[in-house]
PDB file of C-alpha atoms in Angstrom:
ATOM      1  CA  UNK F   1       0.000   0.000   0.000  1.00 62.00           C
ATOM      2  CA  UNK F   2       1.639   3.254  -1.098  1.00 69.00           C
ATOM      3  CA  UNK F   3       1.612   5.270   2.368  1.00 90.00           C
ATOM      4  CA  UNK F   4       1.105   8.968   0.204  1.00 95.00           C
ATOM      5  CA  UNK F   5      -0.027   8.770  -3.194  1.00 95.00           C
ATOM      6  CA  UNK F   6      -0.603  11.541  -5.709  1.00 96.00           C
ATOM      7  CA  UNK F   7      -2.135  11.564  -8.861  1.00 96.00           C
ATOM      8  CA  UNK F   8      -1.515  12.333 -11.870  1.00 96.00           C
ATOM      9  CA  UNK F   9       1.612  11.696 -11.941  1.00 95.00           C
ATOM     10  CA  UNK F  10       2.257  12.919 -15.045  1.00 96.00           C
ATOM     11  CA  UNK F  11       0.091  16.395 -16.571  1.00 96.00           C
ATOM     12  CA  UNK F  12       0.661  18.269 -19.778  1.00 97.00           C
ATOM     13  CA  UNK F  13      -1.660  21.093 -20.099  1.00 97.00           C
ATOM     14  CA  UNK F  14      -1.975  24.645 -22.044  1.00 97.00           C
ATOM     15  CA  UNK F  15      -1.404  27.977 -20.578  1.00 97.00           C
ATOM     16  CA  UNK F  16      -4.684  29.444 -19.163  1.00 97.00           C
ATOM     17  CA  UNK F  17      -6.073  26.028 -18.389  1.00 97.00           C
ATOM     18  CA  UNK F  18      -7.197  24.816 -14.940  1.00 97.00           C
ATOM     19  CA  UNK F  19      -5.979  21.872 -12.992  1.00 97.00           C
ATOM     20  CA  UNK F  20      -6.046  19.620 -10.502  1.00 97.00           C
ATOM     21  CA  UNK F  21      -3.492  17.391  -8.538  1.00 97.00           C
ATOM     22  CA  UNK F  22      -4.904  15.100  -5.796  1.00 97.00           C
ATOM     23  CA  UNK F  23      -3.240  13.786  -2.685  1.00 97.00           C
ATOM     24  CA  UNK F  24      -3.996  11.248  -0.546  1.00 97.00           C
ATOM     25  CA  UNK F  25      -2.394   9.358   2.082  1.00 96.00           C
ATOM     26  CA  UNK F  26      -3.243   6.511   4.186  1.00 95.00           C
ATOM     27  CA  UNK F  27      -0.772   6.935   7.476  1.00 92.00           C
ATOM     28  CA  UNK F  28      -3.246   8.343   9.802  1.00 91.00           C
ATOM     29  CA  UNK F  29      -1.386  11.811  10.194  1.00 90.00           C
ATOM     30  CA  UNK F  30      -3.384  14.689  10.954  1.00 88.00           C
ATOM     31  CA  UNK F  31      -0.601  17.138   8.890  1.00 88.00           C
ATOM     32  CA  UNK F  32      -0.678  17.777   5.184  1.00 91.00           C
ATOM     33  CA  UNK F  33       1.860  19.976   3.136  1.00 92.00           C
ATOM     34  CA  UNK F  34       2.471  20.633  -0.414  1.00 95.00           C
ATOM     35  CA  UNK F  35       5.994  21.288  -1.902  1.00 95.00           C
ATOM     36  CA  UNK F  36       7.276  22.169  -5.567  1.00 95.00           C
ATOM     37  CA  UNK F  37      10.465  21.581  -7.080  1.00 93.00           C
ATOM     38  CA  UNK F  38      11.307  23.554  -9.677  1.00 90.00           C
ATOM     39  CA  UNK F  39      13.537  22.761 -12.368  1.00 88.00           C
ATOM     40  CA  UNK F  40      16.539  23.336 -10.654  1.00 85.00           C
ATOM     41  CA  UNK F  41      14.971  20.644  -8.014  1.00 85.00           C
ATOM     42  CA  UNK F  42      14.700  23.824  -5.156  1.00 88.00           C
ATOM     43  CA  UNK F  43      12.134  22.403  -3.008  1.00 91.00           C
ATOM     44  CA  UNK F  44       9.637  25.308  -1.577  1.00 92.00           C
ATOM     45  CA  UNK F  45       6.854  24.327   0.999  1.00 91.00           C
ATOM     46  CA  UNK F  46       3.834  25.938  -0.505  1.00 93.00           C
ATOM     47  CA  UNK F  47       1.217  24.969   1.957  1.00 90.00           C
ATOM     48  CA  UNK F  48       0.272  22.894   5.555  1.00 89.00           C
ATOM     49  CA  UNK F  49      -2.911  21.914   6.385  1.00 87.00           C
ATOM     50  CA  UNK F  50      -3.578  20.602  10.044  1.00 85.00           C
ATOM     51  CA  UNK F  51      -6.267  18.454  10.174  1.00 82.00           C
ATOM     52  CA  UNK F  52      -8.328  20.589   7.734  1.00 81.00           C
ATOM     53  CA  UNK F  53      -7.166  23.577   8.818  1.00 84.00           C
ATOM     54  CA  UNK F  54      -4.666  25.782   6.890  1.00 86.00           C
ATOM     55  CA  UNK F  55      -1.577  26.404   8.869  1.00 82.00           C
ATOM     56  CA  UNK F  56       0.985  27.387   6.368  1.00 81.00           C
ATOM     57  CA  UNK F  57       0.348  29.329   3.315  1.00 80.00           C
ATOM     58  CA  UNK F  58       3.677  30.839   2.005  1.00 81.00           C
ATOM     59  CA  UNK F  59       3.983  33.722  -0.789  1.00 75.00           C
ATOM     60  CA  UNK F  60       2.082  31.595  -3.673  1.00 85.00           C
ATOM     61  CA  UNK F  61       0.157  33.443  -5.929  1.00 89.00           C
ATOM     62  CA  UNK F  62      -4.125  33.357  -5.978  1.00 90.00           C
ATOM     63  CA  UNK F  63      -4.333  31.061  -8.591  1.00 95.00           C
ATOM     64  CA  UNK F  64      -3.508  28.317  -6.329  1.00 94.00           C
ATOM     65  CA  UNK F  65      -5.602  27.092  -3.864  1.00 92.00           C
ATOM     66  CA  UNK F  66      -5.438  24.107  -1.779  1.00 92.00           C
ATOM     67  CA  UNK F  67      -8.592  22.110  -0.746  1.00 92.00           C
ATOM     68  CA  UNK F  68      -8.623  19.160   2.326  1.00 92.00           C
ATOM     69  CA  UNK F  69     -11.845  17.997   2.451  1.00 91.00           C
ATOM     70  CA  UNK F  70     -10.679  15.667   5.178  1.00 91.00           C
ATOM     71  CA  UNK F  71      -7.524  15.162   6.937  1.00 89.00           C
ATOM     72  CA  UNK F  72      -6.462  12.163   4.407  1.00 94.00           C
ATOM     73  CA  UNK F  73      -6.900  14.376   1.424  1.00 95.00           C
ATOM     74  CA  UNK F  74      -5.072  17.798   0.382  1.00 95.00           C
ATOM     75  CA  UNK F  75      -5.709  18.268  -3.159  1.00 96.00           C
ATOM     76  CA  UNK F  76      -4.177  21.486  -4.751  1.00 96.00           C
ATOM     77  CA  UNK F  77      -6.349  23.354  -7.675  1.00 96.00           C
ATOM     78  CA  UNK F  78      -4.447  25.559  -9.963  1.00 96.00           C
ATOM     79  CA  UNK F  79      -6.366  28.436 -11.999  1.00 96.00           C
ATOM     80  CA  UNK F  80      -5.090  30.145 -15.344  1.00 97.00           C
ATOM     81  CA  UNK F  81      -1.514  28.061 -15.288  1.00 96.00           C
ATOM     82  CA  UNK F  82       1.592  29.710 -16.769  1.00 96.00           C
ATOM     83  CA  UNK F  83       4.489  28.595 -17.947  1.00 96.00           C
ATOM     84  CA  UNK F  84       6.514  28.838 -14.359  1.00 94.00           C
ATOM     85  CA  UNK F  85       4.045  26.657 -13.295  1.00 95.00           C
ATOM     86  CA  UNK F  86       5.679  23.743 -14.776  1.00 96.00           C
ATOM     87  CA  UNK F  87       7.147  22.085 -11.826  1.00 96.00           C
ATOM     88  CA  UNK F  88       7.046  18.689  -9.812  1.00 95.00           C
ATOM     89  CA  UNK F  89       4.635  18.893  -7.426  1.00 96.00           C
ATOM     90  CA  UNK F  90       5.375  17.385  -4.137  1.00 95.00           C
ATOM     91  CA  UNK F  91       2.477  16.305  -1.306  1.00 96.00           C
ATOM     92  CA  UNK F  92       3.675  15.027   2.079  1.00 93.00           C
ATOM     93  CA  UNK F  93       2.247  14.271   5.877  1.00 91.00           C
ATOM     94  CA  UNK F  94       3.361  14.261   9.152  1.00 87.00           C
ATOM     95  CA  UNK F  95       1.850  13.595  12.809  1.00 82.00           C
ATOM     96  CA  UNK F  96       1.169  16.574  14.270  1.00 69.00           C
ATOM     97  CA  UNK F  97       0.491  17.628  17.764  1.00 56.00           C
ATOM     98  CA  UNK F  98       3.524  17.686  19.994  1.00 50.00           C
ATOM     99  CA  UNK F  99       5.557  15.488  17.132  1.00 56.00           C
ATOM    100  CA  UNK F 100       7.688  17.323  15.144  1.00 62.00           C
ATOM    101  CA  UNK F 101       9.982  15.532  12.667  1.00 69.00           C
ATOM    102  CA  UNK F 102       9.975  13.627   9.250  1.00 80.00           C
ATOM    103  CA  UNK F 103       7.779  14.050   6.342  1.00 87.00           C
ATOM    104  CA  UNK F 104       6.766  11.149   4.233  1.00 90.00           C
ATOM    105  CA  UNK F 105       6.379  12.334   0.832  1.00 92.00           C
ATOM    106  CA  UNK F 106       4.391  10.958  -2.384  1.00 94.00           C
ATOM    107  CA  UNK F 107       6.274  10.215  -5.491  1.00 92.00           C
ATOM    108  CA  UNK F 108       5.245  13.438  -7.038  1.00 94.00           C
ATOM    109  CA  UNK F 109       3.417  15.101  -9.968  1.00 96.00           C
ATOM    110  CA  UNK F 110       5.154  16.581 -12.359  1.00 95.00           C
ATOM    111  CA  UNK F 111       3.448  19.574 -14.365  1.00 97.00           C
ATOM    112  CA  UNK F 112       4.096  20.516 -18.098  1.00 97.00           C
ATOM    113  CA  UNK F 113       2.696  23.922 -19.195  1.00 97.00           C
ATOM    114  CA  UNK F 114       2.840  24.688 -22.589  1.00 96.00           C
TER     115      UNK F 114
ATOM    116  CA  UNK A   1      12.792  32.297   9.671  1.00 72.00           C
ATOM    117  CA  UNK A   2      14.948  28.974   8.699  1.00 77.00           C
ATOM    118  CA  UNK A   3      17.175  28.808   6.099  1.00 88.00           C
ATOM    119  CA  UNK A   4      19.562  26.050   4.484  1.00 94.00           C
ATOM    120  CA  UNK A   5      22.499  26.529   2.622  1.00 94.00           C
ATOM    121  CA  UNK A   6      24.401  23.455   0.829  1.00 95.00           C
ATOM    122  CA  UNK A   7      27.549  24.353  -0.924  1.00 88.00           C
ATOM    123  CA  UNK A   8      28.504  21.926  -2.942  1.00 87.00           C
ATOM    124  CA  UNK A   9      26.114  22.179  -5.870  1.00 91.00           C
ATOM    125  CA  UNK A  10      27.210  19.165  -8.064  1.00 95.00           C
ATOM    126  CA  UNK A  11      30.335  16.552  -6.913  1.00 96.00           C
ATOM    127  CA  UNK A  12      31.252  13.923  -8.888  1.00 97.00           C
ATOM    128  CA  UNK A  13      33.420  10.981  -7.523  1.00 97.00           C
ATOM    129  CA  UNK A  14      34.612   7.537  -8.260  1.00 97.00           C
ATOM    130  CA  UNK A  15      33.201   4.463  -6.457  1.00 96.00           C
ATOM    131  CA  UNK A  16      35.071   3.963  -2.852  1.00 96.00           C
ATOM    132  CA  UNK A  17      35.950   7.559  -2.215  1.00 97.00           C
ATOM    133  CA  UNK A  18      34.089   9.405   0.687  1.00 97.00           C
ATOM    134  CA  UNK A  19      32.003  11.529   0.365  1.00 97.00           C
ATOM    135  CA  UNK A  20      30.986  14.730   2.845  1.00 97.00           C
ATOM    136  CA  UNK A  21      28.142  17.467   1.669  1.00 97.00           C
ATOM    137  CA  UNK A  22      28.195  20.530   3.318  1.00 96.00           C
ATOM    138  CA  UNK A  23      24.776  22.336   4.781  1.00 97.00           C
ATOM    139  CA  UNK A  24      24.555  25.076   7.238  1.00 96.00           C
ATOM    140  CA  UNK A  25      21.558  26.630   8.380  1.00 95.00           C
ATOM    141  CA  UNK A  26      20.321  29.716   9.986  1.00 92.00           C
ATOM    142  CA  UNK A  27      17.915  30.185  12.970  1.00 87.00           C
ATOM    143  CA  UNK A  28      18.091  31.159  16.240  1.00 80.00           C
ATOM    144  CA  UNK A  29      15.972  28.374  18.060  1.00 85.00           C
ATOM    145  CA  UNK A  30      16.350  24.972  18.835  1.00 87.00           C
ATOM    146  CA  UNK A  31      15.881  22.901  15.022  1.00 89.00           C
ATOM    147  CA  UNK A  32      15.364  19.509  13.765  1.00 91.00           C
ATOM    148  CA  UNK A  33      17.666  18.598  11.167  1.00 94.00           C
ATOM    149  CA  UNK A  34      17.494  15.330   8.196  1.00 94.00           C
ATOM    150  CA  UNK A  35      18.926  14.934   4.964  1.00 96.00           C
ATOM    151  CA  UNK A  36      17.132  13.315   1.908  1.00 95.00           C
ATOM    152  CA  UNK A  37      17.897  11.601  -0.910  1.00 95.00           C
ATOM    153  CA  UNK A  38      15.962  11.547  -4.246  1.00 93.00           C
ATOM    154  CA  UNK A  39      17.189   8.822  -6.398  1.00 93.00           C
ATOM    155  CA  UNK A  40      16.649   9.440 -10.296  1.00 89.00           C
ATOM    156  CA  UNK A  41      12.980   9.608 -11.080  1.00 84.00           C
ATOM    157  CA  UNK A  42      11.836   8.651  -7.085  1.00 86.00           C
ATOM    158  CA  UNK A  43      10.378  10.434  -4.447  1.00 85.00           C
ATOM    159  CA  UNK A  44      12.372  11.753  -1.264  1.00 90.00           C
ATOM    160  CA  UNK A  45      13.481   9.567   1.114  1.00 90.00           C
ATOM    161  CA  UNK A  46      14.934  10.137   4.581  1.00 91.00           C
ATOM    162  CA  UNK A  47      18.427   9.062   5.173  1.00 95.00           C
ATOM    163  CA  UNK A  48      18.487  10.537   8.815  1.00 94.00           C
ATOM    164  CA  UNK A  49      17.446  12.844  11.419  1.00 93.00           C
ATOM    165  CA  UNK A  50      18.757  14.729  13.854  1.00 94.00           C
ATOM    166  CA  UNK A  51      16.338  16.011  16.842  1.00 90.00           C
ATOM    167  CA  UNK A  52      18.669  15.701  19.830  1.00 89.00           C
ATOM    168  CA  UNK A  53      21.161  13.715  21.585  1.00 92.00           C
ATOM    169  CA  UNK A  54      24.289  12.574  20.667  1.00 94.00           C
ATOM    170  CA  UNK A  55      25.597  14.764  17.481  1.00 95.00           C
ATOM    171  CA  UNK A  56      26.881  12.007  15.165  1.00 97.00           C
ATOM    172  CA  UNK A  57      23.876  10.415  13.732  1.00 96.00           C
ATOM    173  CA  UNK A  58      23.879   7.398  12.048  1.00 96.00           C
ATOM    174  CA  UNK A  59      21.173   6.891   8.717  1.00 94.00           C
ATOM    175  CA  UNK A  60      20.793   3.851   6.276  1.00 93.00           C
ATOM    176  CA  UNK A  61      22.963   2.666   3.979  1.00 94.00           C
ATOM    177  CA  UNK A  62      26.611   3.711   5.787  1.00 96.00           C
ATOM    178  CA  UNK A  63      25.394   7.366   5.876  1.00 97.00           C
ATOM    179  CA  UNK A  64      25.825   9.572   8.853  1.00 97.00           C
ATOM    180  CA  UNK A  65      25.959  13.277  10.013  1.00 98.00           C
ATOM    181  CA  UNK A  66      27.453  15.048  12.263  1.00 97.00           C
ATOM    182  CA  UNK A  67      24.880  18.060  14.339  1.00 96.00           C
ATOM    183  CA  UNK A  68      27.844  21.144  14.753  1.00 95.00           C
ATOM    184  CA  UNK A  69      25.975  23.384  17.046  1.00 92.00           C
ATOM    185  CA  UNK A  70      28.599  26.420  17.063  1.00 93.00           C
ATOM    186  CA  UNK A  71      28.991  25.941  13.662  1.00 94.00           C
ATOM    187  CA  UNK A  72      24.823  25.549  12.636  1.00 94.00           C
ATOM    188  CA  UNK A  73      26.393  22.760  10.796  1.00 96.00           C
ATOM    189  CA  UNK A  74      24.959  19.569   9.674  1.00 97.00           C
ATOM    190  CA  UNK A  75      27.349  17.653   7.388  1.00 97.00           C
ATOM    191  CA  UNK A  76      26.680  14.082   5.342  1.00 97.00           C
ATOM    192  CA  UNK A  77      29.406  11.797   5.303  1.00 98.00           C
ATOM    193  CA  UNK A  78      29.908   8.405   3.931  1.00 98.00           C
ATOM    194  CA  UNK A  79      33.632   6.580   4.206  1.00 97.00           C
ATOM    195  CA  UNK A  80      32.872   4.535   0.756  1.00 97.00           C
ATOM    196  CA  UNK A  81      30.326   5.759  -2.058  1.00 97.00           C
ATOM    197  CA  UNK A  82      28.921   3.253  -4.590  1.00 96.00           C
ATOM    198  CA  UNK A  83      27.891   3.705  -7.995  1.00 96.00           C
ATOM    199  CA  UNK A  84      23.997   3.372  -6.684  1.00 95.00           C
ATOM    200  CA  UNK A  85      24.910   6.430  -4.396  1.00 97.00           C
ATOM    201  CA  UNK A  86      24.163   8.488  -7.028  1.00 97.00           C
ATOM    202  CA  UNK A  87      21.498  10.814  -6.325  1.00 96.00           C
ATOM    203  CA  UNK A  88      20.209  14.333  -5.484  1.00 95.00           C
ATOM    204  CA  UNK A  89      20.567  14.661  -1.396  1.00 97.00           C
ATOM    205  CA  UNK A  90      18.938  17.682   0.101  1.00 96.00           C
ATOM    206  CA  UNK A  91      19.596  19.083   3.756  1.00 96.00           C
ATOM    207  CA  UNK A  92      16.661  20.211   5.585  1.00 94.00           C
ATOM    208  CA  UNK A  93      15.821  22.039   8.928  1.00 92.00           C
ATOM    209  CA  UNK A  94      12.423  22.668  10.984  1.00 89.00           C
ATOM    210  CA  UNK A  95      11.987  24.606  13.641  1.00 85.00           C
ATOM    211  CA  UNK A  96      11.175  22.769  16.751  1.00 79.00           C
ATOM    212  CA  UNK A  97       7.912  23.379  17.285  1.00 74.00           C
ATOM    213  CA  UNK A  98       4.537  21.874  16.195  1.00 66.00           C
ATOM    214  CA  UNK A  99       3.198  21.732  12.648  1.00 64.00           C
ATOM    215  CA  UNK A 100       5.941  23.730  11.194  1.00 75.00           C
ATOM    216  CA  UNK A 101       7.428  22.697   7.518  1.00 81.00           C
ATOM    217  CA  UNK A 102      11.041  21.133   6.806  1.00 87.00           C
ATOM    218  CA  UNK A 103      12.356  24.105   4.853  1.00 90.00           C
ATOM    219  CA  UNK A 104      15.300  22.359   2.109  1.00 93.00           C
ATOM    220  CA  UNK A 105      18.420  23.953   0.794  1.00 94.00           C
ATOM    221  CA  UNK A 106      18.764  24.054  -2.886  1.00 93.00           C
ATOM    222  CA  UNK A 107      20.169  20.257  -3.195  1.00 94.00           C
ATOM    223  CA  UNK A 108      23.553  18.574  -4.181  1.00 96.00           C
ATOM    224  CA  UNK A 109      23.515  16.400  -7.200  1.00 96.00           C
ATOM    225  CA  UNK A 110      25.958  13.362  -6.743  1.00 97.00           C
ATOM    226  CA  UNK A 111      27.394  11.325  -9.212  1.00 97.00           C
ATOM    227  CA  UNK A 112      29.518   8.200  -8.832  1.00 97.00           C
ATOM    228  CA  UNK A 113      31.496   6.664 -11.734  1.00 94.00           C
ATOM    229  CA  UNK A 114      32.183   3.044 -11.476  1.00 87.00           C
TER     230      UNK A 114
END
């Protein structure tokens, strides 16, 4: 059973289009985060969602917006993508509460933009 | 806030020689510190952690890093790389504290000639 799993893995899309990339993971955490690697592979936490609740929400423009319709799921919707969009698009959990430590990361979704 | 800064951006070895991978980080609180590895076309995947204790930490696969306090310091080492070392690693800190995010320096891509 893949512990965080992401799909699609793979997207090729036009500028201007809308997307979606879902996340799901089956570990029980309460702690949901969303990373992108660009192309030079600089990964940049994007957003954290505790148990539904947004916690982190770093400098990203409007157009994306996460959604965690429960505290297994954090799916990220992108409006109007551009071309520095195109990215790999990391989801990871955690426990949360008085835990801190390692993040255990899906296998990624990369993004093409045209 | 954290920051993470790996200086080696790309080193390139043959198979037996050791290896060490700088990262230093900035923040003025107590921090957790890992490194990760992302094998070609994988996801991330912890090699080891550092949350307190003794300051040589030992990971999988004959990796281990040594926690330089004075120095904000966090260094890989391995005695003997193998060709299947090869791989980006990234160096990553959190700040102690509840629900925060690992924030990653930019990543050093290894490659080992056999």
């Amino acid at each position: 059973d893949t512990a965080v799993s992401q799909t699609p893995k793979y997207l090729v899309t036009q500028m201007g289009n809308d997307k979606s990339i879902k996340c799901e993971q089956n570990l029980g955490h309460d702690t949901m985060y969303w990373y992108k690697q660009d192309s030079k592979k600089f990964l940049k936490i994007m957003f954290s969602y505790n148990n539904k609740e947004l916690i982190i929400n770093e400098t990203v423009p409007n157009r994306f917006s996460p959604k965690s319709p429960d505290k297994a799921h954090l799916n990220l919707h992108i409006n109007s993508l551009e071309l520095g969009d195109s990215a790999v698009y990391f989801c990871a959990s955690s426990p949360s509460g008085a835990y801190t430590g390692e993040l255990f990361f899906g296998e990624g979704s990369r993004l093409t933009v045209l | 806030a954290q920051s993470v800064s790996q200086h080696n951006h790309h080193v390139i070895l043959s198979e037996a020689a050791s290896l060490e991978l700088g990262c230093n980080y900035s923040y003025g609180g107590t921090v957790n510190l890992f490194w990760y590895v992302q094998y070609p076309g994988q996801h991330l995947q912890l090699l080891l952690k550092y949350f307190s204790g003794d300051p040589l930490v030992k990971g999988i696969k004959g990796f281990e890093a040594e926690f330089i306090k004075s120095k904000f310091s966090f260094n890989l080492r391995k005695p003997s790389v193998q060709w299947s070392d090869t791989a980006e690693y990234f160096c990553a800190v959190q700040a102690n504290q509840a629900g925060t995010a690992l924030i990653f320096g930019k990543g050093t891509t290894l490659s080992v000639s056999s």
